[in-house]
mmCIF file of C-alpha atoms in Angstrom:
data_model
loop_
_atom_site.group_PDB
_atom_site.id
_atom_site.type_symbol
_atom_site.label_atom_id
_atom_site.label_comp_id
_atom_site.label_asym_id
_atom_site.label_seq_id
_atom_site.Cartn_x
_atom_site.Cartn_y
_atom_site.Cartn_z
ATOM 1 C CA UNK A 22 -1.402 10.788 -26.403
ATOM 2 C CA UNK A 23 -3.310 11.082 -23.539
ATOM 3 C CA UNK A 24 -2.857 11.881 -20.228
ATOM 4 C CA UNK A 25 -2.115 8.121 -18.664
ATOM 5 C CA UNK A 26 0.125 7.894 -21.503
ATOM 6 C CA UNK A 27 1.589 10.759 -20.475
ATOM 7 C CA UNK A 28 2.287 9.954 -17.188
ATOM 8 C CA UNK A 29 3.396 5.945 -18.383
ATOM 9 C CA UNK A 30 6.197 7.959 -20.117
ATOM 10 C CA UNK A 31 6.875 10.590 -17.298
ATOM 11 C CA UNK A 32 7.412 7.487 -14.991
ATOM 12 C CA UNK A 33 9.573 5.150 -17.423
ATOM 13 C CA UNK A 34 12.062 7.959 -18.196
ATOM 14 C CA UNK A 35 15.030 7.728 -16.164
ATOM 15 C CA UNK A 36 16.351 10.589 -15.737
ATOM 16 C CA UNK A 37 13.820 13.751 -14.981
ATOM 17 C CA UNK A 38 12.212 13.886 -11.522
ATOM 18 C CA UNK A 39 8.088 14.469 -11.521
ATOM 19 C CA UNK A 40 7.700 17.378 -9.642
ATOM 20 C CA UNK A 41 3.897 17.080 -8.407
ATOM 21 C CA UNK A 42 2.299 19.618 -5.935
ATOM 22 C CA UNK A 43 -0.662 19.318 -4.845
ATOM 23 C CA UNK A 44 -4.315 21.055 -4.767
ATOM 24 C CA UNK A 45 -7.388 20.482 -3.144
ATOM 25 C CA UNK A 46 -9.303 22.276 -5.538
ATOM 26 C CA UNK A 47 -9.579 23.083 -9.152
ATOM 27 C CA UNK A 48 -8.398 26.691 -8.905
ATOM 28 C CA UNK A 49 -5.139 25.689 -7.605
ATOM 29 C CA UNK A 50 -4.602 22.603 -10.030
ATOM 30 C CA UNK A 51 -4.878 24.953 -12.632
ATOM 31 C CA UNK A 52 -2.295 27.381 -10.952
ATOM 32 C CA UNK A 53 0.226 24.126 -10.538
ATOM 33 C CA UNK A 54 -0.632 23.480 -14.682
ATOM 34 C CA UNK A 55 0.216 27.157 -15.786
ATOM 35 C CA UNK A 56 3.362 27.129 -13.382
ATOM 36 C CA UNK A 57 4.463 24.669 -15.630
ATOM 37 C CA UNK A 58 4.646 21.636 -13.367
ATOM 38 C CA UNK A 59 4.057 18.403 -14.878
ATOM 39 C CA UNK A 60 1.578 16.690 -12.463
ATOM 40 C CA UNK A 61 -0.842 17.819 -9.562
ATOM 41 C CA UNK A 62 -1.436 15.621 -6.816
ATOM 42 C CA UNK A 63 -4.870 15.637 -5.464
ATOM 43 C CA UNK A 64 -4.351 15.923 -1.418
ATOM 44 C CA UNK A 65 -6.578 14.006 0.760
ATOM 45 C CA UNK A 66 -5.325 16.322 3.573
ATOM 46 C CA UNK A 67 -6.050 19.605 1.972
ATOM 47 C CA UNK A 68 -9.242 17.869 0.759
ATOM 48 C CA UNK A 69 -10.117 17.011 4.427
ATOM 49 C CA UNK A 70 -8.883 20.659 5.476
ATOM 50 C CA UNK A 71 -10.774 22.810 3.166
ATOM 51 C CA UNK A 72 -13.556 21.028 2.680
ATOM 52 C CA UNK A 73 -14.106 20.399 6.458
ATOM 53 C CA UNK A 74 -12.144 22.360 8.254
ATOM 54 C CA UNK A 75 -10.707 19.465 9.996
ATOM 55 C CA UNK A 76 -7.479 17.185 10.199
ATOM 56 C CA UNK A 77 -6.855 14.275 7.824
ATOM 57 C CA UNK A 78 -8.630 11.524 10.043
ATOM 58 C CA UNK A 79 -10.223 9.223 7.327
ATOM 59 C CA UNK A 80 -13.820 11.612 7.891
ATOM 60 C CA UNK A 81 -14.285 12.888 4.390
ATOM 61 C CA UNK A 82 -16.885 9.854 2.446
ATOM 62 C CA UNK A 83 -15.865 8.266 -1.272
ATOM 63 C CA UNK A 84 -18.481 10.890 -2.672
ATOM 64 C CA UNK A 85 -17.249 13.880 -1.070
ATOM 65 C CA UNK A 86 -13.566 12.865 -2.230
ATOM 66 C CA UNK A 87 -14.476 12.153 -5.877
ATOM 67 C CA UNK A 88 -16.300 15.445 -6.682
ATOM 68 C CA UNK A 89 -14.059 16.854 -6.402
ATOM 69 C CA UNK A 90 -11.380 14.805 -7.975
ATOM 70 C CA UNK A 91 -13.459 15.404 -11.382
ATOM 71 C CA UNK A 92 -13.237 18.506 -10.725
ATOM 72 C CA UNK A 93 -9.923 18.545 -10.917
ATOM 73 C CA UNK A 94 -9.205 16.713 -13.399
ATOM 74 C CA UNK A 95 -11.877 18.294 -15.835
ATOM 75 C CA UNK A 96 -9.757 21.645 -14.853
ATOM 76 C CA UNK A 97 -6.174 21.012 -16.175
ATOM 77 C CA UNK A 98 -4.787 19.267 -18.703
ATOM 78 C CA UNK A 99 -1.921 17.583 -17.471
ATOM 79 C CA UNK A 100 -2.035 13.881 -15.372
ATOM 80 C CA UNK A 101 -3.434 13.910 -12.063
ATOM 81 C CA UNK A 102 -2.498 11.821 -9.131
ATOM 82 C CA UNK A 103 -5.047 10.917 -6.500
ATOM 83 C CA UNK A 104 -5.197 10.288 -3.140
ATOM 84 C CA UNK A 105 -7.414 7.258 -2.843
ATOM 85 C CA UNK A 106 -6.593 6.311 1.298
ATOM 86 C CA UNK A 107 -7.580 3.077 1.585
ATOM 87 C CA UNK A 108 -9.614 2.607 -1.176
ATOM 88 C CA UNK A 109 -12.759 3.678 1.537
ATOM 89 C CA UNK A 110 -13.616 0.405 2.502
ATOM 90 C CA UNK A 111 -12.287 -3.226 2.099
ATOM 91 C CA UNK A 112 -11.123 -4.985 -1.535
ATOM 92 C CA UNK A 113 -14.498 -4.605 -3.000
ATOM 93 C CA UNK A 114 -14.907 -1.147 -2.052
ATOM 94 C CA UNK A 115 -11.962 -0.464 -3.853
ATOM 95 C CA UNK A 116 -12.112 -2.208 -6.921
ATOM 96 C CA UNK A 117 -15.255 0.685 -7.054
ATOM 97 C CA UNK A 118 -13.018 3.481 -6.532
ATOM 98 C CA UNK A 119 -10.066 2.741 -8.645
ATOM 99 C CA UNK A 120 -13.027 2.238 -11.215
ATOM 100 C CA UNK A 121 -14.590 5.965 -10.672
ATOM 101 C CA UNK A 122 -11.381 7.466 -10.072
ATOM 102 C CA UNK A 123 -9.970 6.207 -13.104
ATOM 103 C CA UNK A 124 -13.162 7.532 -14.989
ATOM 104 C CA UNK A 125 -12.994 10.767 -13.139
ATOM 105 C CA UNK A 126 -9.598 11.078 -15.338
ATOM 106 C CA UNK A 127 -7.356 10.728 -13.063
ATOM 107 C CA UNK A 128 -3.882 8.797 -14.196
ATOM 108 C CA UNK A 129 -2.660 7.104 -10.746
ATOM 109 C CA UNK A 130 -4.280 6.204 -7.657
ATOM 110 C CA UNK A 131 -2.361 6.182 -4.335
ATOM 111 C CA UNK A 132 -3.300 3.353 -1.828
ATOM 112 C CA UNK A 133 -2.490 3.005 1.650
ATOM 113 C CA UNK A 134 -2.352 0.144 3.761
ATOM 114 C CA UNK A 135 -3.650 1.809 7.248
ATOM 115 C CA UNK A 136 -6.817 1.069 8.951
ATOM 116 C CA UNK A 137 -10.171 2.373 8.060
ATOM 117 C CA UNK A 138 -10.081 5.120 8.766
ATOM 118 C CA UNK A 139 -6.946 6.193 7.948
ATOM 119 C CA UNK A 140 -4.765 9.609 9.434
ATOM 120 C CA UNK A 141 -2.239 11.784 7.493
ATOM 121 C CA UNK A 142 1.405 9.971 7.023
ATOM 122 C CA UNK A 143 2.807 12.204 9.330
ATOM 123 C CA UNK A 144 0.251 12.003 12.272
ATOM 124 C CA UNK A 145 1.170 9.592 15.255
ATOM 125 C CA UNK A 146 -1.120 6.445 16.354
ATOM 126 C CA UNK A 147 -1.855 5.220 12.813
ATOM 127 C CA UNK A 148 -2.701 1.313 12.324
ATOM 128 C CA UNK A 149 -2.068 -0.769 9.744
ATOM 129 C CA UNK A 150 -3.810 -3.429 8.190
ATOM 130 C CA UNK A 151 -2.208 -7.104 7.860
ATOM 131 C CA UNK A 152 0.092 -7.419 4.630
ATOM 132 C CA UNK A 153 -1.708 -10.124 3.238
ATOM 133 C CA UNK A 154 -5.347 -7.945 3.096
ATOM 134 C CA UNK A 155 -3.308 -4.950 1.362
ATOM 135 C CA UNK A 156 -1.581 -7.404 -0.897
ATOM 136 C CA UNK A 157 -5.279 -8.800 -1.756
ATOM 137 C CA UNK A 158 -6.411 -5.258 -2.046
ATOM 138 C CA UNK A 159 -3.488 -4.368 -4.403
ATOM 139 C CA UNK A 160 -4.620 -6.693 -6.707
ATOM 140 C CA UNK A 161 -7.663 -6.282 -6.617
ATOM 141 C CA UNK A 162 -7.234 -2.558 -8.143
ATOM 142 C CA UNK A 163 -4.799 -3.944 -10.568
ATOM 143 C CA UNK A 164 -7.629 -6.509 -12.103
ATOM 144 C CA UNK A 165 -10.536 -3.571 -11.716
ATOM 145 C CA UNK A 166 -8.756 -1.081 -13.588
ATOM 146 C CA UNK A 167 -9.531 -0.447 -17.796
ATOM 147 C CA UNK A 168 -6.272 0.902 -19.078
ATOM 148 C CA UNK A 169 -3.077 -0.513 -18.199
ATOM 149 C CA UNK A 170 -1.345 2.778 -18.346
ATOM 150 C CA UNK A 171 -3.149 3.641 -14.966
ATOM 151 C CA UNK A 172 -1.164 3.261 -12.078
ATOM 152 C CA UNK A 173 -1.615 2.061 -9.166
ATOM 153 C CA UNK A 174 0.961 3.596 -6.487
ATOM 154 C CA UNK A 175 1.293 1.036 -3.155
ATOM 155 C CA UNK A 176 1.497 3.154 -0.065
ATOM 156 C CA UNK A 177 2.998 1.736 2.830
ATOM 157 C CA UNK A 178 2.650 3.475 6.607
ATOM 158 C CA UNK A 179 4.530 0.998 8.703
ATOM 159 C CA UNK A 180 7.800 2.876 9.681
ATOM 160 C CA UNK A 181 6.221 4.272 12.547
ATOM 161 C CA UNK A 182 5.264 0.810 13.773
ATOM 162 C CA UNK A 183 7.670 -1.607 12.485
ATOM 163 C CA UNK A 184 10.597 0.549 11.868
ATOM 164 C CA UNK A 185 12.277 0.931 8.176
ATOM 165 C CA UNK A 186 13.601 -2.377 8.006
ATOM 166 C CA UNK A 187 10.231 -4.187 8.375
ATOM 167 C CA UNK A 188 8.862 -1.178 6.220
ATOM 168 C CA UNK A 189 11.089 -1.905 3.016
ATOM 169 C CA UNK A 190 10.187 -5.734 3.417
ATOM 170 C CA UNK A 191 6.394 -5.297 3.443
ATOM 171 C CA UNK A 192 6.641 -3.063 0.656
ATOM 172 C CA UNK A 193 8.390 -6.041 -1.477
ATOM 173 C CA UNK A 194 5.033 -8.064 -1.653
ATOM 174 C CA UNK A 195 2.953 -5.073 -2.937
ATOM 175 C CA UNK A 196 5.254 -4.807 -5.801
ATOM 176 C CA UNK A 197 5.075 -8.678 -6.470
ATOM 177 C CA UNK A 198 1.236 -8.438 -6.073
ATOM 178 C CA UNK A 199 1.370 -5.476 -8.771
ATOM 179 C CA UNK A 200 1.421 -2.067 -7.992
ATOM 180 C CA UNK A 201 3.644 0.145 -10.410
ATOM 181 C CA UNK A 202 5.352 2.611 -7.973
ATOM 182 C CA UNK A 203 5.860 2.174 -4.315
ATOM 183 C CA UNK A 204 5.596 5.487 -1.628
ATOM 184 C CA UNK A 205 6.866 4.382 1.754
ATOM 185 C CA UNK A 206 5.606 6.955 3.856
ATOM 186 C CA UNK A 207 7.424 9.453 6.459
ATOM 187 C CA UNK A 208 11.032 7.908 6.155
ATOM 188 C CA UNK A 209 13.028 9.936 9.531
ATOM 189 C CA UNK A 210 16.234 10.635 8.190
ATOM 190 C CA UNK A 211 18.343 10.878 4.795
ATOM 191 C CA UNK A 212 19.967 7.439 5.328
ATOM 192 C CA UNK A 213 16.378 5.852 5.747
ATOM 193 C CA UNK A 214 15.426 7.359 2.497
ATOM 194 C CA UNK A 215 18.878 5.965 0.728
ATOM 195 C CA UNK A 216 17.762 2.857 1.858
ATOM 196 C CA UNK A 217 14.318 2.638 0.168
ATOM 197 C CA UNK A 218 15.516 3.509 -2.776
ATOM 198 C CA UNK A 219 18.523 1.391 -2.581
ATOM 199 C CA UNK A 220 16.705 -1.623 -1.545
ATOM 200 C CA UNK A 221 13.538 -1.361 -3.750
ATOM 201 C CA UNK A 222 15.303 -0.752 -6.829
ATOM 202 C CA UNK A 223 13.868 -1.190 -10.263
ATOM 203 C CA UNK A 224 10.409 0.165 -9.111
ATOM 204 C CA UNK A 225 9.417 3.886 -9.102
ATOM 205 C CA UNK A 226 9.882 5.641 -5.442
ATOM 206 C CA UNK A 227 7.693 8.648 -3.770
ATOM 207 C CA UNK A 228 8.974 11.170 -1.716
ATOM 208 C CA UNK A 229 6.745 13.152 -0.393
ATOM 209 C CA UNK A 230 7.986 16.606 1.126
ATOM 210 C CA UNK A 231 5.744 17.318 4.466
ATOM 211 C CA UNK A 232 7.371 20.917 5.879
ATOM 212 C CA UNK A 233 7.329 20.522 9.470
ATOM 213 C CA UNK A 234 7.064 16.298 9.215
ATOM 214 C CA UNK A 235 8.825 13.436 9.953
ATOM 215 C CA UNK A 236 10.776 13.338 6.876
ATOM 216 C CA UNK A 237 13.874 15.731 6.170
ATOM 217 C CA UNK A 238 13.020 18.449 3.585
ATOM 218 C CA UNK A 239 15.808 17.403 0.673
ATOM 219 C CA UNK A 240 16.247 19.611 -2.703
ATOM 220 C CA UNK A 241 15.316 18.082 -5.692
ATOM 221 C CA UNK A 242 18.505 17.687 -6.419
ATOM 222 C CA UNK A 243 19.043 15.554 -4.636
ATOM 223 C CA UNK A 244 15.953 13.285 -4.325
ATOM 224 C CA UNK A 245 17.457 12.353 -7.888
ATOM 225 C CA UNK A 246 20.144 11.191 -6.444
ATOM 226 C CA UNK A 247 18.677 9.394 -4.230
ATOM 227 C CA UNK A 248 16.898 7.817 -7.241
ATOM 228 C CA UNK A 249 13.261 9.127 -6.022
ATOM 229 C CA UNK A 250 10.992 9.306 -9.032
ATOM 230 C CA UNK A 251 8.148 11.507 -7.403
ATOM 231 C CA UNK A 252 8.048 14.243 -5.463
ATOM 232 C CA UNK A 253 4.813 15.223 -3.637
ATOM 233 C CA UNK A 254 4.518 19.041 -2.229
ATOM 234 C CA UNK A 255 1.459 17.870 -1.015
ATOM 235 C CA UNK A 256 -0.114 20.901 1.250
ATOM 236 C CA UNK A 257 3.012 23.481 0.383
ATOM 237 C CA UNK A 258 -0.176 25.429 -1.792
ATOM 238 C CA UNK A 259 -2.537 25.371 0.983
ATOM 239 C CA UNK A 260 -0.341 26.042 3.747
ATOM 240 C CA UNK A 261 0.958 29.007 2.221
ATOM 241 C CA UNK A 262 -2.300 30.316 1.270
ATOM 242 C CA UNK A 263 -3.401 30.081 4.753
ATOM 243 C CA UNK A 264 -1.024 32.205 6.442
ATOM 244 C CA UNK A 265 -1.054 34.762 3.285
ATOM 245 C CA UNK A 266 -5.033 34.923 4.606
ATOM 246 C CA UNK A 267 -4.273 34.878 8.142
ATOM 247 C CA UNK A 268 -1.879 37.972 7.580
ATOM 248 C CA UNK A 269 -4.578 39.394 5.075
ATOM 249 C CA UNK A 270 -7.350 39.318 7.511
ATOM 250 C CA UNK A 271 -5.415 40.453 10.524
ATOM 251 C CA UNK A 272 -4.510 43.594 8.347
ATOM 252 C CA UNK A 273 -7.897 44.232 7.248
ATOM 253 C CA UNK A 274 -8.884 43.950 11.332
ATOM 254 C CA UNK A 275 -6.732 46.250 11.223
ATOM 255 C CA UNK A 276 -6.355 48.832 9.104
ATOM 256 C CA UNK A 277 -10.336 48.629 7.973
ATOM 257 C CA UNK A 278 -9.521 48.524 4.218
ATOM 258 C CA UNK A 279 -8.044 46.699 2.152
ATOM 259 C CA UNK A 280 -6.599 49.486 -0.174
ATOM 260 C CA UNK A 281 -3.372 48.757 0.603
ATOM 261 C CA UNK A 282 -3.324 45.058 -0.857
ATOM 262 C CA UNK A 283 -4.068 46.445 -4.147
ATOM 263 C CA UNK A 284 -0.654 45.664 -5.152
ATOM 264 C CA UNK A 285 -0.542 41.999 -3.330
ATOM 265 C CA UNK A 286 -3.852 40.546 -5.009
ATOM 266 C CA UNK A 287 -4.628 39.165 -8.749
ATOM 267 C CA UNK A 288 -6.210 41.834 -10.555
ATOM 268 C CA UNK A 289 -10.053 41.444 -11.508
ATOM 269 C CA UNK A 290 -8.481 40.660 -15.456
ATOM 270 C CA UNK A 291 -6.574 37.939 -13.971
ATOM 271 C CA UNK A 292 -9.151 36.546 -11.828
ATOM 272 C CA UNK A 293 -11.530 36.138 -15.116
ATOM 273 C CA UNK A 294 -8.343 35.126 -17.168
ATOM 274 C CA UNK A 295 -8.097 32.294 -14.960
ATOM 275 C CA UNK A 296 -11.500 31.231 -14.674
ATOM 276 C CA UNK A 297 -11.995 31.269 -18.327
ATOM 277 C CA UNK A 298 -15.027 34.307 -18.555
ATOM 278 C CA UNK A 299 -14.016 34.880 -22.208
ATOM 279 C CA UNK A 300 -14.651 31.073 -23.155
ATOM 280 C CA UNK A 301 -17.863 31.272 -21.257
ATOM 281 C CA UNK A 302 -18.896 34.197 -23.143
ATOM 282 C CA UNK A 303 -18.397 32.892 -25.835
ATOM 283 C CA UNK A 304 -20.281 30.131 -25.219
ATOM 284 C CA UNK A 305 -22.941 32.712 -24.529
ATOM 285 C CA UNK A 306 -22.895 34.151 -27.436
ATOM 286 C CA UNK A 307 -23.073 30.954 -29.375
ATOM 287 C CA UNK A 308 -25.468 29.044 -27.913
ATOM 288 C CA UNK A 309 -27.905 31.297 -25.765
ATOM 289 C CA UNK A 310 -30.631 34.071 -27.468
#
């Protein structure tokens, strides 16, 4: 089976919620795989924020993005959602990037329907295309993609604009034009997320858990209940490691050493463990004089 299949079946069981953090690099989609989570989500934020230094704006280009989504994917083992904006460009531009992302190896695609370019769900003054040129662009990925077990996930970022109402109702057409799972972005309360799931039932939902966002953090728990199928933890990794290397560097300002993080870092063993030196010597010895 491989790994679309894998995530076809992850998404047509009923009852277990896909738990899918999410890494801007290969390091930390392999940490997400050995965790034991079942999916990593490829972050166009953290992509935007490592790579650059800078906010998720739309600035990072199709090539820069899809580097290092093979990167990724050739790292773990498990499916791997991506973060494909607005496809970079208009219907034919995307047909092109479903096409390489689905090459790269990744097993879903998330499309948005803002503006070119596009800002993070949670930012304010975000624009949104018309619904007909997203429902054109939805199936335009549909038709451009090889297998059928892809999936194409239908982003919508209206409620700041519309409201949920109008939100829920331009998400309808997307389904109708194709797209296997629907992720109506930055709902603003638990009763707005009921209602999504309530009125777009019989299609997969995304949550997508943004500490310090619009949305209300909600346990797992109860996003089943809710009947969310994914959950994104989209920058939870990177935002974490940030302030652990804020506090690191202060300290080493500080104390001028960093002998007393002994105890608080991976070990050199681990390190290599991690980033597979033993294969590569092997390798080494296999194929080198």
């Amino acid at each position: 089976m491989n790994r679309n299949q894998m995530f076809h079946h992850m998404v047509s069981d009923q009852s277990d919620l896909i738990v899918a953090p999410g890494a801007a690099n290969a390091i930390t989609a392999r940490l997400i795989e050995e965790a034991g989570f079942p999916v990593v989500y490829v972050t166009g934020a953290g992509l935007s924020n490592s790579m650059l230094g800078l906010a998720d704006v739309g600035l990072l280009s199709f090539k820069e993005v899809i580097d290092q989504v093979k990167y990724i994917c050739d790292a773990v083992e498990i499916p791997v959602i991506a973060d494909g904006d607005t496809g970079f460009g208009n219907a034919i531009n995307l047909i092109r990037t479903v096409k390489e992302f689905e090459k790269a190896g990744v097993s879903a695609i998330q499309l948005e329907d803002q503006n070119t370019p596009k800002k993070c769900g949670h930012f304010d003054g975000k624009q949104i295309v018309p619904t007909e040129e997203m429902i054109n662009k939805i199936k335009a990925g549909v038709d451009a993609r090889q297998d059928q077990h892809f999936k194409i996930i239908a982003r919508t970022d209206a409620r700041s604009i519309d409201g949920i109402d109008a939100t829920i109702e331009r998400a309808e057409p997307y389904i109708e034009a194709g797209a296997d799972i629907t992720f109506i972005e930055a709902p603003e309360s638990i009763d707005e997320m009921k209602l999504i799931t309530s009125r777009l039932q019989g299609i997969p939902q995304v949550a997508n858990m943004v500490e310090h966002g619009k949305t209300p953090i909600v346990h797992n728990e109860e996003l089943v209940k809710m009947n969310f199928k994914i959950v994104l933890y989209a920058n939870f990794l990177q935002r974490r490691a940030i302030k652990a290397m804020q506090e690191a560097l202060y300290s080493l300002k500080k104390e001028n050493t960093t002998y007393h993080f002994m105890n608080d870092i991976i070990t050199m063993k681990e390190r290599n463990r991690l980033t597979k030196l033993d294969d590569i010597k092997k390798m080494e010895v296999k194929y080198m004089l």
